[in-house]
Amino acid sequence: MKLASTIVILGSLLTAGSIQAKWSRIPIIKEKPINTISGPGSNASLDSSSGFGHADSILSSDITASSTVSAGKSFLLINLGKPVLISSSSFVNDGIEGRATLSASADKNGWAVLEEKVFSAADRTVEFKFAGMQAKYVKLELALSKGGIIRNLQFFGAATDKGYAVKQSADGKEGKPMDLINGLGGARVVYAAPKPANGLDTAITYNQFAFPESDEKYRTVIYDFGQLRILNEFASVHSPRPVRFEVFAFDNLPEKEDWRGRMAFDPSDFNNAQPVAVAEDTRGTGNLKAKPAKAVKTRYLAMRWEPEFNPPDFQCYAGAEGMGVVATTNTIIVTNSDGTKSVITVTVGDAHSAGAGDSKVTPANAAQQIAQGQAASSDTTVITVATYALGVDPTAPGATPERTTTTTGTSTVSVSTSGNTTTTTSTTKVVDSSGNIVTTTIKETNTGGVITTEVGQTTTTTDANGQTTTTANTDVTGGTNSTTTTTTGTSGDGNLAGGNTPSPATVTPGTPASSGGTQVNITSP
C-alpha cells in the first residue's frame, strides 16, 4: 500500500511539473498569408447575396461580426477586385447545418466548383481546401436544413503581408481601424500552449488554434508585433462554451534561455502580471470583446482563455483592433526637368514588421524604449531611382537605365481626409555617401477615385558638426529644379487581391487614363 501511495504521489508531482514546464519559443515566420476579402488592403466587395442578413459583415475585419443565414438555399457572391490566386477558405459556424458549395469564376459567366462540404451544427469551423485557382469572383452557396450565423469568412492564397507595413501615429488615433493580429500589423505567434492539435504550422500561420483536451487550466497564445503598437479593443471567437478571457501586455517578454540554448517562457510569470482587459462569455455564445480601461501600448501581447470545464477540444481565433495607416511598395515613373525619365520605387522591407523603425508611437518607459530600439534595427525600407536616357521609354521591353541608385532608409506615412478627398503622404529619408539627408516625398490625393500624385525630393547638407548648412529641392536625378508629377486615374496600390506583393502603381507619361494607364503633366518652377 505504501508503495502504491508513493507511485500515486510521484505521478501527481510529475503531472504538476509538466503543467508548469517552460514553453519553448516558436520560430517567427517571415511571411504571413492574408485574408484577401477583408482588411485595409483589400479591394473585395459584396456583389450580390440572397438569404443572408447583414451580408456586408462578411467583409468586415472584425472577427466577431456576424451574418445570419436562413434555412433553405442561399448564396454570397464576392468580387475580389482583380484576379487573385486562392487555395483555401473557411468560416466559423454558429449552428447552421447542411451543405456548402464554394465556386470561383474569372467573369461571373463560367463557374468552377472548388469544393463541397456537408457539415453539422456541431462543426465549429467549416474549411475548404483545393488546388490553387486564379479567380476574380467567388461564390458561397448554402443548402441548409437549419439556419443560424456565420462569422469570419476567409480566403487565402498567394497574398501575404510582404510588401506592406502598418504605421501608427504617436497617439494611435490616426488612420482607420484595423485588426493588427490578423491583418498587416506584423503580429507573429511566439508561444502557444498547450500545443495546438491542428498542427503548429497551421495554427500560427492562420491564427486558428484548435487546442486539445488538456489538464492545463488555460489556453494561451502570445504575440510579438515586432514594434510598439497601440491597441484599443480585443476580440475572441471560440468554441461555444462558457469561458473567461484575459489579455496581458508585456513591454519586454520575460524570456530566458533553456538548457538547449533556446528562448523559453515560464507561464508562472502570469502570476506577477495584471491583465489589461478581461471579459467573460458566461452563456457560451462563442464570441466576445474586451475593452481596456485605456489604450494599450505594447510590443508583446498575451491572450488567455479559461474554459469553465475541461473540454475535449477548444478552438479559438483572436483579434486586436487599433488605428493605423497601410504603407505599401510604391513604383512611379516621372519625367525630369531635362526630359529624361526615372523610375522611383519605394519598397517596404520584407522583414517581420518591416518599416517599424520610424514608428511614431512614443515609448512610455525604458523597457518600451528598448523594444522600439530593437524594432528600428529591423527597418529595411529601400528607395531605388533608375534613370533612363533621353528618349528611352522605361516600360519598353529590354529598356536599360543609364544609372541606378539604391539606398536604405526609413519611411513614414500619414493620411488626412476632408469630404470625399483622402490624401496619403509617404516620406522616405536616406543618408547618401556624403552624409547628406535625402528626403523623397510621394503625395497621393484621391478625390472620388481620381488620384493625383506629386513627387518631390529634398537634399539637406550638414557640416562636420552635424549642423544644417543648405537645403535644396531637386528633381529625382539630382538636378537643380523641383519636379511635380500629376497623375490621374485609379491606382492599383494596396490591393491584397493582387497576390504575393502589391501590384506597383506605374505612372506612364502620355498614356491616356482611359487606356488603363495614367495621364502625367509636368510643372517645373
Coordinates of N, CA, C and O in Angstrom, one line a residue, residues 337-507:
S337 N 13.2 67.4 -65.3 CA 13.3 68.7 -65.9 C 14.0 68.7 -67.2 O 13.8 69.5 -68.1
D338 N 15.0 67.8 -67.4 CA 15.8 67.7 -68.6 C 15.1 66.8 -69.7 O 15.7 66.5 -70.7
G339 N 13.9 66.3 -69.4 CA 13.2 65.4 -70.3 C 13.5 63.9 -70.2 O 12.8 63.1 -70.8
T340 N 14.5 63.6 -69.4 CA 14.7 62.1 -69.1 C 13.7 61.6 -68.2 O 12.9 62.4 -67.5
K341 N 13.6 60.3 -68.1 CA 12.6 59.6 -67.2 C 13.3 58.8 -66.2 O 14.3 58.2 -66.4
S342 N 12.7 58.8 -65.0 CA 13.2 58.0 -63.9 C 12.1 57.2 -63.3 O 10.9 57.6 -63.2
V343 N 12.4 56.0 -62.9 CA 11.5 55.1 -62.2 C 11.9 55.1 -60.7 O 13.0 54.7 -60.3
I344 N 11.0 55.6 -59.8 CA 11.2 55.6 -58.4 C 10.5 54.5 -57.7 O 9.3 54.4 -57.9
T345 N 11.1 53.7 -57.0 CA 10.5 52.6 -56.3 C 10.8 52.7 -54.8 O 12.0 52.6 -54.4
V346 N 9.8 52.9 -54.0 CA 9.9 52.8 -52.5 C 9.4 51.5 -52.0 O 8.2 51.2 -52.2
T347 N 10.3 50.6 -51.5 CA 9.9 49.3 -51.2 C 9.9 49.1 -49.7 O 10.9 49.3 -49.0
V348 N 8.7 48.7 -49.2 CA 8.6 48.3 -47.8 C 9.4 47.1 -47.5 O 9.2 46.1 -48.3
G349 N 10.2 47.0 -46.5 CA 11.0 45.9 -46.3 C 10.2 44.6 -46.0 O 9.1 44.7 -45.6
D350 N 10.8 43.4 -46.3 CA 10.1 42.2 -46.2 C 10.4 41.5 -44.9 O 10.0 40.3 -44.7
A351 N 11.1 42.2 -44.0 CA 11.3 41.6 -42.6 C 10.1 41.6 -41.8 O 9.1 42.4 -42.1
H352 N 10.0 40.9 -40.7 CA 8.9 40.9 -39.8 C 8.7 42.3 -39.3 O 9.6 42.9 -38.8
S353 N 7.5 42.8 -39.5 CA 7.1 44.2 -39.1 C 8.0 45.2 -39.8 O 8.5 46.1 -39.2
A354 N 8.3 45.0 -41.0 CA 9.1 45.9 -41.8 C 8.6 47.3 -41.7 O 7.4 47.5 -41.7
G355 N 9.4 48.3 -41.7 CA 9.0 49.7 -41.6 C 8.8 50.1 -40.2 O 8.3 51.2 -39.9
A356 N 9.3 49.3 -39.2 CA 9.0 49.5 -37.8 C 9.8 50.7 -37.3 O 9.4 51.3 -36.4
G357 N 11.0 50.9 -37.8 CA 11.9 51.8 -37.2 C 11.5 53.2 -37.0 O 11.9 53.9 -36.1
D358 N 10.6 53.7 -37.9 CA 10.2 55.1 -37.8 C 8.8 55.3 -37.2 O 8.2 56.3 -37.3
S359 N 8.3 54.2 -36.5 CA 7.0 54.3 -35.9 C 7.0 55.5 -35.0 O 7.9 55.8 -34.2
K360 N 5.9 56.3 -35.0 CA 5.7 57.5 -34.2 C 5.2 57.1 -32.8 O 5.1 58.0 -31.9
V361 N 4.9 55.9 -32.5 CA 4.4 55.5 -31.2 C 5.5 55.8 -30.2 O 6.6 55.3 -30.3
T362 N 5.2 56.6 -29.2 CA 6.3 57.1 -28.2 C 6.4 56.1 -27.1 O 5.4 55.9 -26.4
P363 N 7.5 55.6 -26.8 CA 7.7 54.7 -25.6 C 7.3 55.4 -24.3 O 7.7 56.6 -24.2
A364 N 6.7 54.7 -23.4 CA 6.3 55.3 -22.2 C 7.2 55.0 -21.0 O 7.1 55.5 -20.0
N365 N 8.2 54.0 -21.3 CA 9.1 53.7 -20.2 C 10.4 53.1 -20.9 O 10.5 53.0 -22.1
A366 N 11.4 52.8 -20.0 CA 12.7 52.4 -20.6 C 12.5 51.0 -21.3 O 13.2 50.8 -22.3
A367 N 11.7 50.1 -20.8 CA 11.5 48.8 -21.4 C 10.9 49.0 -22.8 O 11.4 48.3 -23.8
Q368 N 10.0 49.9 -23.0 CA 9.4 50.2 -24.3 C 10.4 50.8 -25.2 O 10.4 50.6 -26.4
Q369 N 11.3 51.6 -24.7 CA 12.4 52.2 -25.5 C 13.3 51.1 -26.1 O 13.7 51.2 -27.2
I370 N 13.6 50.1 -25.3 CA 14.4 49.0 -25.7 C 13.7 48.3 -26.8 O 14.3 47.9 -27.9
A371 N 12.4 48.0 -26.6 CA 11.6 47.2 -27.6 C 11.5 48.0 -28.9 O 11.7 47.4 -30.0
Q372 N 11.4 49.3 -28.8 CA 11.3 50.1 -30.1 C 12.6 50.2 -30.7 O 12.7 50.3 -32.0
G373 N 13.7 50.3 -29.9 CA 15.0 50.3 -30.5 C 15.4 49.0 -31.3 O 16.0 49.1 -32.3
Q374 N 14.9 47.9 -30.8 CA 15.1 46.6 -31.5 C 14.3 46.7 -32.8 O 14.8 46.1 -33.8
A375 N 13.1 47.3 -32.8 CA 12.3 47.4 -34.0 C 13.0 48.2 -35.0 O 13.0 47.9 -36.2
A376 N 13.7 49.3 -34.6 CA 14.4 50.2 -35.5 C 15.4 49.5 -36.3 O 15.6 49.8 -37.5
S377 N 16.1 48.5 -35.7 CA 17.1 47.8 -36.4 C 16.6 46.9 -37.5 O 17.4 46.4 -38.3
S378 N 15.3 46.6 -37.5 CA 14.7 45.7 -38.5 C 14.1 46.5 -39.7 O 13.6 45.9 -40.6
D379 N 14.2 47.8 -39.7 CA 13.6 48.6 -40.7 C 14.5 48.5 -42.0 O 15.6 48.8 -42.0
T380 N 13.9 48.0 -43.1 CA 14.6 47.8 -44.3 C 13.9 48.4 -45.5 O 14.0 47.9 -46.6
T381 N 13.3 49.6 -45.3 CA 12.7 50.3 -46.4 C 13.8 50.7 -47.4 O 14.9 51.3 -47.0
V382 N 13.6 50.5 -48.7 CA 14.6 50.8 -49.7 C 14.0 51.7 -50.8 O 12.8 51.5 -51.2
I383 N 14.8 52.7 -51.2 CA 14.3 53.5 -52.3 C 15.3 53.4 -53.4 O 16.5 53.4 -53.2
T384 N 14.8 53.1 -54.6 CA 15.6 52.9 -55.8 C 15.2 53.9 -56.9 O 14.0 54.0 -57.2
V385 N 16.2 54.6 -57.4 CA 15.9 55.5 -58.5 C 16.7 55.0 -59.8 O 17.9 54.9 -59.7
A386 N 16.0 54.6 -60.8 CA 16.6 54.2 -62.1 C 16.3 55.2 -63.1 O 15.1 55.5 -63.4
T387 N 17.3 55.9 -63.7 CA 17.2 57.0 -64.6 C 17.6 56.5 -66.0 O 18.6 55.8 -66.2
Y388 N 16.7 56.8 -67.0 CA 16.9 56.4 -68.4 C 17.3 57.5 -69.3 O 17.0 58.7 -69.0
A389 N 18.0 57.2 -70.4 CA 18.5 58.3 -71.3 C 17.3 59.0 -72.0 O 16.2 58.4 -72.0
L390 N 17.6 60.2 -72.5 CA 16.5 60.9 -73.2 C 16.0 60.1 -74.3 O 16.7 59.6 -75.1
G391 N 14.7 60.0 -74.4 CA 14.0 59.3 -75.5 C 13.8 57.9 -75.2 O 13.1 57.2 -76.0
V392 N 14.3 57.3 -74.1 CA 14.1 55.9 -73.8 C 12.8 55.7 -72.9 O 12.6 56.4 -71.9
D393 N 11.9 54.8 -73.4 CA 10.7 54.5 -72.6 C 11.1 53.4 -71.6 O 11.4 52.3 -71.9
P394 N 11.0 53.8 -70.3 CA 11.3 52.8 -69.2 C 10.4 51.5 -69.3 O 10.8 50.5 -68.8
T395 N 9.2 51.6 -69.9 CA 8.3 50.5 -69.9 C 8.6 49.6 -71.1 O 8.0 48.5 -71.2
A396 N 9.4 50.0 -72.0 CA 9.7 49.2 -73.2 C 10.5 47.9 -72.9 O 11.4 48.0 -72.0
P397 N 10.2 46.8 -73.5 CA 11.0 45.6 -73.3 C 12.5 45.8 -73.5 O 12.9 46.4 -74.5
G398 N 13.3 45.4 -72.6 CA 14.7 45.5 -72.7 C 15.3 46.8 -72.4 O 16.5 47.0 -72.5
A399 N 14.5 47.8 -72.0 CA 15.0 49.1 -71.6 C 15.9 49.0 -70.4 O 15.6 48.4 -69.4
T400 N 17.1 49.7 -70.6 CA 18.1 49.6 -69.5 C 18.4 51.0 -69.0 O 18.7 51.9 -69.8
P401 N 18.4 51.2 -67.7 CA 18.7 52.6 -67.2 C 20.2 52.9 -67.4 O 21.0 52.1 -67.4
E402 N 20.4 54.2 -67.5 CA 21.8 54.7 -67.5 C 22.5 54.6 -66.2 O 23.7 54.3 -66.1
R403 N 21.7 54.8 -65.1 CA 22.3 54.7 -63.8 C 21.2 54.3 -62.8 O 20.0 54.7 -63.0
T404 N 21.5 53.7 -61.8 CA 20.6 53.2 -60.7 C 21.2 53.5 -59.4 O 22.3 53.2 -59.1
T405 N 20.4 54.1 -58.5 CA 20.8 54.4 -57.1 C 19.9 53.7 -56.2 O 18.7 53.9 -56.3
T406 N 20.5 52.9 -55.2 CA 19.7 52.2 -54.3 C 20.2 52.5 -52.9 O 21.4 52.4 -52.6
T407 N 19.3 53.0 -52.0 CA 19.6 53.3 -50.6 C 18.6 52.8 -49.7 O 17.5 52.5 -50.0
T408 N 19.0 52.6 -48.4 CA 18.1 52.1 -47.4 C 17.9 53.2 -46.4 O 18.8 53.9 -46.0
G409 N 16.6 53.3 -46.0 CA 16.3 54.4 -45.0 C 15.1 54.0 -44.2 O 14.7 52.9 -44.0
T410 N 14.4 55.1 -43.8 CA 13.1 54.9 -43.0 C 12.0 55.6 -43.7 O 12.2 56.6 -44.4
S411 N 10.8 55.1 -43.6 CA 9.6 55.7 -44.2 C 8.5 56.0 -43.2 O 8.4 55.3 -42.3
T412 N 7.8 57.1 -43.5 CA 6.6 57.4 -42.7 C 5.4 57.6 -43.6 O 5.6 58.0 -44.8
V413 N 4.2 57.4 -43.1 CA 3.0 57.5 -43.9 C 2.0 58.2 -43.1 O 1.8 57.9 -41.9
S414 N 1.3 59.2 -43.6 CA 0.3 59.9 -42.9 C -0.9 60.0 -43.9 O -0.8 60.1 -45.1
V415 N -2.1 60.1 -43.3 CA -3.4 60.1 -44.0 C -4.3 61.2 -43.5 O -4.4 61.3 -42.2
S416 N -4.8 62.0 -44.3 CA -5.8 63.0 -43.9 C -7.0 63.0 -44.8 O -6.9 62.7 -46.0
T417 N -8.2 63.2 -44.3 CA -9.4 63.1 -45.1 C -10.3 64.3 -44.9 O -10.4 64.8 -43.8
S418 N -10.8 64.8 -46.0 CA -11.7 66.0 -46.0 C -12.7 65.8 -47.1 O -12.5 65.7 -48.2
G419 N -14.0 65.6 -46.6 CA -15.1 65.3 -47.5 C -14.8 63.9 -48.2 O -14.5 62.9 -47.6
N420 N -14.8 64.0 -49.6 CA -14.5 62.8 -50.3 C -13.1 62.7 -50.8 O -12.8 61.9 -51.8
T421 N -12.2 63.5 -50.2 CA -10.8 63.6 -50.6 C -9.9 63.0 -49.5 O -10.0 63.4 -48.4
T422 N -9.1 62.0 -49.9 CA -8.2 61.4 -48.9 C -6.8 61.6 -49.5 O -6.5 61.3 -50.6
T423 N -5.9 62.2 -48.6 CA -4.5 62.5 -49.0 C -3.6 61.6 -48.2 O -3.6 61.6 -47.0
T424 N -2.8 60.8 -48.9 CA -1.8 59.9 -48.3 C -0.4 60.4 -48.7 O -0.1 60.5 -49.9
T425 N 0.4 60.7 -47.7 CA 1.8 61.2 -47.9 C 2.8 60.2 -47.4 O 2.8 59.9 -46.2
S426 N 3.7 59.7 -48.3 CA 4.7 58.8 -47.9 C 6.1 59.5 -48.0 O 6.4 60.1 -49.1
T427 N 6.8 59.5 -46.9 CA 8.1 60.2 -46.9 C 9.2 59.2 -46.5 O 9.1 58.5 -45.5
T428 N 10.2 59.2 -47.4 CA 11.3 58.3 -47.2 C 12.6 59.1 -47.0 O 12.9 59.9 -47.9
K429 N 13.4 58.8 -45.9 CA 14.6 59.5 -45.7 C 15.8 58.5 -45.8 O 15.7 57.5 -45.2
V430 N 16.8 58.9 -46.5 CA 18.0 58.1 -46.6 C 19.2 59.1 -46.4 O 19.2 60.3 -46.6
V431 N 20.4 58.5 -46.1 CA 21.6 59.2 -46.0 C 22.5 58.8 -47.1 O 22.8 57.6 -47.2
D432 N 23.0 59.7 -47.9 CA 23.8 59.4 -49.1 C 25.3 59.2 -48.6 O 25.6 59.3 -47.4
S433 N 26.1 58.9 -49.6 CA 27.5 58.6 -49.3 C 28.3 59.8 -48.7 O 29.3 59.6 -48.1
S434 N 27.8 61.0 -48.9 CA 28.4 62.2 -48.4 C 27.9 62.6 -47.0 O 28.3 63.6 -46.4
G435 N 26.9 61.8 -46.5 CA 26.3 62.1 -45.2 C 25.2 63.1 -45.3 O 24.6 63.5 -44.3
N436 N 24.7 63.4 -46.5 CA 23.6 64.3 -46.6 C 22.3 63.5 -46.5 O 22.2 62.3 -46.8
I437 N 21.2 64.2 -46.0 CA 19.9 63.5 -45.9 C 19.1 63.8 -47.1 O 18.8 65.0 -47.4
V438 N 18.7 62.8 -47.8 CA 17.9 62.9 -49.0 C 16.4 62.4 -48.6 O 16.2 61.3 -48.2
T439 N 15.5 63.3 -48.8 CA 14.1 63.1 -48.5 C 13.3 63.0 -49.7 O 13.2 64.0 -50.5
T440 N 12.6 61.9 -50.0 CA 11.7 61.7 -51.1 C 10.3 61.6 -50.6 O 10.0 60.8 -49.7
T441 N 9.4 62.5 -51.2 CA 8.0 62.5 -50.7 C 7.1 62.2 -51.9 O 7.2 62.7 -53.0
I442 N 6.2 61.2 -51.7 CA 5.2 60.9 -52.7 C 3.8 61.2 -52.0 O 3.5 60.5 -51.1
K443 N 3.1 62.1 -52.6 CA 1.8 62.5 -52.1 C 0.7 62.2 -53.0 O 0.7 62.6 -54.2
E444 N -0.2 61.3 -52.6 CA -1.3 60.9 -53.4 C -2.6 61.5 -52.9 O -2.9 61.3 -51.7
T445 N -3.4 62.2 -53.7 CA -4.6 62.7 -53.3 C -5.7 62.0 -54.1 O -5.7 62.1 -55.4
N446 N -6.6 61.4 -53.4 CA -7.7 60.6 -54.0 C -9.0 61.3 -53.8 O -9.5 61.4 -52.7
T447 N -9.6 61.8 -54.9 CA -10.9 62.5 -54.9 C -11.9 61.7 -55.8 O -11.8 61.8 -57.0
G448 N -12.8 61.0 -55.1 CA -13.8 60.3 -55.9 C -13.2 59.3 -56.8 O -13.7 59.0 -57.9
G449 N -12.1 58.6 -56.5 CA -11.5 57.6 -57.3 C -10.4 58.2 -58.3 O -9.7 57.4 -59.0
V450 N -10.3 59.5 -58.4 CA -9.3 60.1 -59.3 C -8.1 60.5 -58.4 O -8.2 61.2 -57.4
I451 N -6.9 59.9 -58.7 CA -5.7 60.1 -57.9 C -4.7 61.1 -58.5 O -4.4 60.9 -59.7
T452 N -4.3 62.0 -57.8 CA -3.3 63.0 -58.2 C -2.0 62.7 -57.3 O -2.1 62.6 -56.1
T453 N -0.9 62.5 -58.0 CA 0.4 62.1 -57.4 C 1.4 63.2 -57.6 O 1.6 63.6 -58.7
E454 N 2.0 63.7 -56.5 CA 3.1 64.6 -56.5 C 4.4 64.0 -56.0 O 4.3 63.3 -54.9
V455 N 5.5 64.1 -56.7 CA 6.7 63.5 -56.3 C 7.8 64.6 -56.1 O 8.0 65.4 -57.0
G456 N 8.4 64.7 -55.0 CA 9.5 65.7 -54.8 C 10.6 65.1 -54.0 O 10.5 64.1 -53.3
Q457 N 11.8 65.8 -54.1 CA 12.9 65.3 -53.3 C 13.7 66.5 -52.8 O 13.9 67.6 -53.4
T458 N 14.2 66.4 -51.5 CA 14.9 67.5 -50.9 C 16.2 66.9 -50.3 O 16.2 65.8 -49.7
T459 N 17.3 67.6 -50.6 CA 18.6 67.2 -50.1 C 19.1 68.2 -49.0 O 19.1 69.4 -49.3
T460 N 19.4 67.7 -47.8 CA 19.8 68.6 -46.7 C 21.3 68.3 -46.5 O 21.7 67.1 -46.2
T461 N 22.1 69.3 -46.6 CA 23.6 69.2 -46.4 C 23.9 69.6 -45.0 O 23.4 70.6 -44.5
T462 N 24.8 68.8 -44.3 CA 25.2 69.2 -43.0 C 26.7 69.3 -42.9 O 27.5 68.8 -43.8
D463 N 27.2 70.1 -42.0 CA 28.7 70.3 -41.8 C 29.2 69.3 -40.9 O 28.5 68.3 -40.5
A464 N 30.5 69.4 -40.5 CA 31.2 68.4 -39.7 C 30.6 68.3 -38.3 O 30.7 67.2 -37.7
N465 N 29.9 69.3 -37.9 CA 29.3 69.3 -36.5 C 27.8 68.8 -36.6 O 27.1 68.8 -35.6
G466 N 27.4 68.4 -37.8 CA 26.0 67.9 -37.9 C 25.0 69.0 -38.0 O 23.8 68.8 -38.0
Q467 N 25.5 70.3 -38.2 CA 24.5 71.4 -38.4 C 24.1 71.5 -39.8 O 24.9 71.3 -40.8
T468 N 22.9 71.9 -40.1 CA 22.4 72.1 -41.4 C 23.0 73.3 -42.1 O 23.0 74.4 -41.5
T469 N 23.6 73.1 -43.3 CA 24.2 74.2 -44.0 C 23.4 74.7 -45.2 O 23.2 75.9 -45.4
T470 N 22.8 73.7 -46.0 CA 22.0 74.1 -47.1 C 20.9 73.1 -47.3 O 21.0 71.9 -46.9
T471 N 19.7 73.5 -47.7 CA 18.6 72.6 -48.1 C 18.2 73.0 -49.5 O 17.9 74.1 -49.7
A472 N 18.2 72.0 -50.4 CA 17.8 72.3 -51.8 C 16.8 71.3 -52.3 O 16.8 70.1 -52.0
N473 N 15.8 71.8 -53.0 CA 14.8 71.0 -53.7 C 15.5 70.5 -55.0 O 16.1 71.3 -55.8
T474 N 15.3 69.3 -55.3 CA 15.9 68.7 -56.5 C 14.9 67.9 -57.2 O 13.9 67.5 -56.7
D475 N 15.2 67.5 -58.5 CA 14.4 66.5 -59.2 C 15.0 65.2 -58.9 O 16.1 65.1 -58.2
V476 N 14.4 64.1 -59.3 CA 14.9 62.8 -58.9 C 16.2 62.4 -59.5 O 16.8 61.4 -59.1
T477 N 16.8 63.2 -60.4 CA 18.1 62.9 -61.0 C 19.2 63.7 -60.3 O 20.3 63.6 -60.7
G478 N 18.8 64.5 -59.3 CA 19.8 65.4 -58.7 C 20.0 66.7 -59.3 O 20.9 67.4 -59.0
G479 N 19.1 67.1 -60.2 CA 19.2 68.4 -60.9 C 18.9 69.6 -60.0 O 18.7 69.4 -58.8
T480 N 18.7 70.8 -60.5 CA 18.5 72.0 -59.7 C 17.1 72.3 -59.6 O 16.7 73.2 -58.8
N481 N 16.2 71.7 -60.4 CA 14.8 72.1 -60.4 C 13.9 71.1 -59.7 O 14.2 69.9 -59.8
S482 N 12.9 71.5 -59.0 CA 12.0 70.6 -58.4 C 11.0 70.1 -59.5 O 10.7 70.9 -60.4
T483 N 10.5 68.9 -59.4 CA 9.6 68.4 -60.3 C 8.4 67.9 -59.7 O 8.4 67.2 -58.7
T484 N 7.3 68.3 -60.2 CA 6.0 67.9 -59.7 C 5.3 67.1 -60.8 O 5.1 67.5 -61.9
T485 N 4.9 65.8 -60.5 CA 4.3 65.0 -61.4 C 2.8 64.8 -61.0 O 2.6 64.3 -59.9
T486 N 1.9 65.1 -61.9 CA 0.5 64.9 -61.6 C -0.1 63.8 -62.4 O 0.1 63.7 -63.6
T487 N -0.8 62.9 -61.8 CA -1.3 61.7 -62.5 C -2.8 61.7 -62.2 O -3.3 62.1 -61.2
T488 N -3.6 61.2 -63.2 CA -5.0 60.9 -63.0 C -5.3 59.5 -63.3 O -4.7 58.9 -64.2
G489 N -6.2 58.9 -62.6 CA -6.6 57.5 -62.8 C -6.6 56.8 -61.5 O -6.3 57.4 -60.5
T490 N -6.9 55.6 -61.5 CA -7.1 54.8 -60.3 C -5.9 53.9 -60.1 O -5.6 53.1 -60.9
S491 N -5.2 54.1 -58.9 CA -4.0 53.2 -58.6 C -4.4 51.9 -58.2 O -5.4 51.7 -57.5
G492 N -3.6 50.9 -58.5 CA -3.9 49.5 -58.0 C -3.1 49.2 -56.7 O -3.1 48.1 -56.3
D493 N -2.5 50.2 -56.2 CA -1.7 50.0 -55.0 C -2.5 49.5 -53.8 O -3.6 49.9 -53.6
G494 N -1.9 48.7 -53.0 CA -2.5 48.3 -51.8 C -3.6 47.3 -51.9 O -4.3 47.0 -50.9
N495 N -3.8 46.7 -53.1 CA -4.9 45.7 -53.2 C -4.3 44.3 -52.9 O -3.6 43.7 -53.7
L496 N -4.8 43.8 -51.8 CA -4.2 42.5 -51.4 C -4.6 41.4 -52.3 O -4.0 40.3 -52.4
A497 N -5.7 41.6 -53.1 CA -6.1 40.6 -54.1 C -5.1 40.5 -55.2 O -5.2 39.6 -56.1
G498 N -4.1 41.3 -55.2 CA -3.1 41.3 -56.3 C -2.1 40.2 -56.2 O -1.3 39.9 -57.1
G499 N -2.0 39.5 -55.1 CA -1.1 38.4 -55.0 C -0.1 38.5 -53.9 O -0.3 39.2 -52.9
N500 N 1.1 38.0 -54.1 CA 2.1 37.9 -53.0 C 2.6 39.3 -52.6 O 2.8 39.6 -51.5
T501 N 2.7 40.2 -53.6 CA 3.1 41.5 -53.2 C 2.2 42.5 -54.0 O 1.5 42.1 -54.9
P502 N 2.0 43.7 -53.5 CA 1.1 44.6 -54.1 C 1.5 45.0 -55.5 O 2.7 45.1 -55.8
S503 N 0.6 45.1 -56.4 CA 0.9 45.5 -57.8 C 1.3 46.9 -57.8 O 0.6 47.8 -57.4
P504 N 2.5 47.2 -58.3 CA 3.0 48.6 -58.2 C 2.1 49.5 -59.1 O 1.7 49.2 -60.2
A505 N 1.9 50.7 -58.6 CA 1.2 51.7 -59.4 C 2.2 52.4 -60.4 O 3.1 53.1 -59.9
T506 N 2.2 52.1 -61.6 CA 3.1 52.6 -62.6 C 2.5 53.8 -63.3 O 1.5 53.6 -64.0
V507 N 3.1 54.9 -63.2 CA 2.6 56.1 -63.9 C 3.4 56.3 -65.2 O 4.6 56.5 -65.2

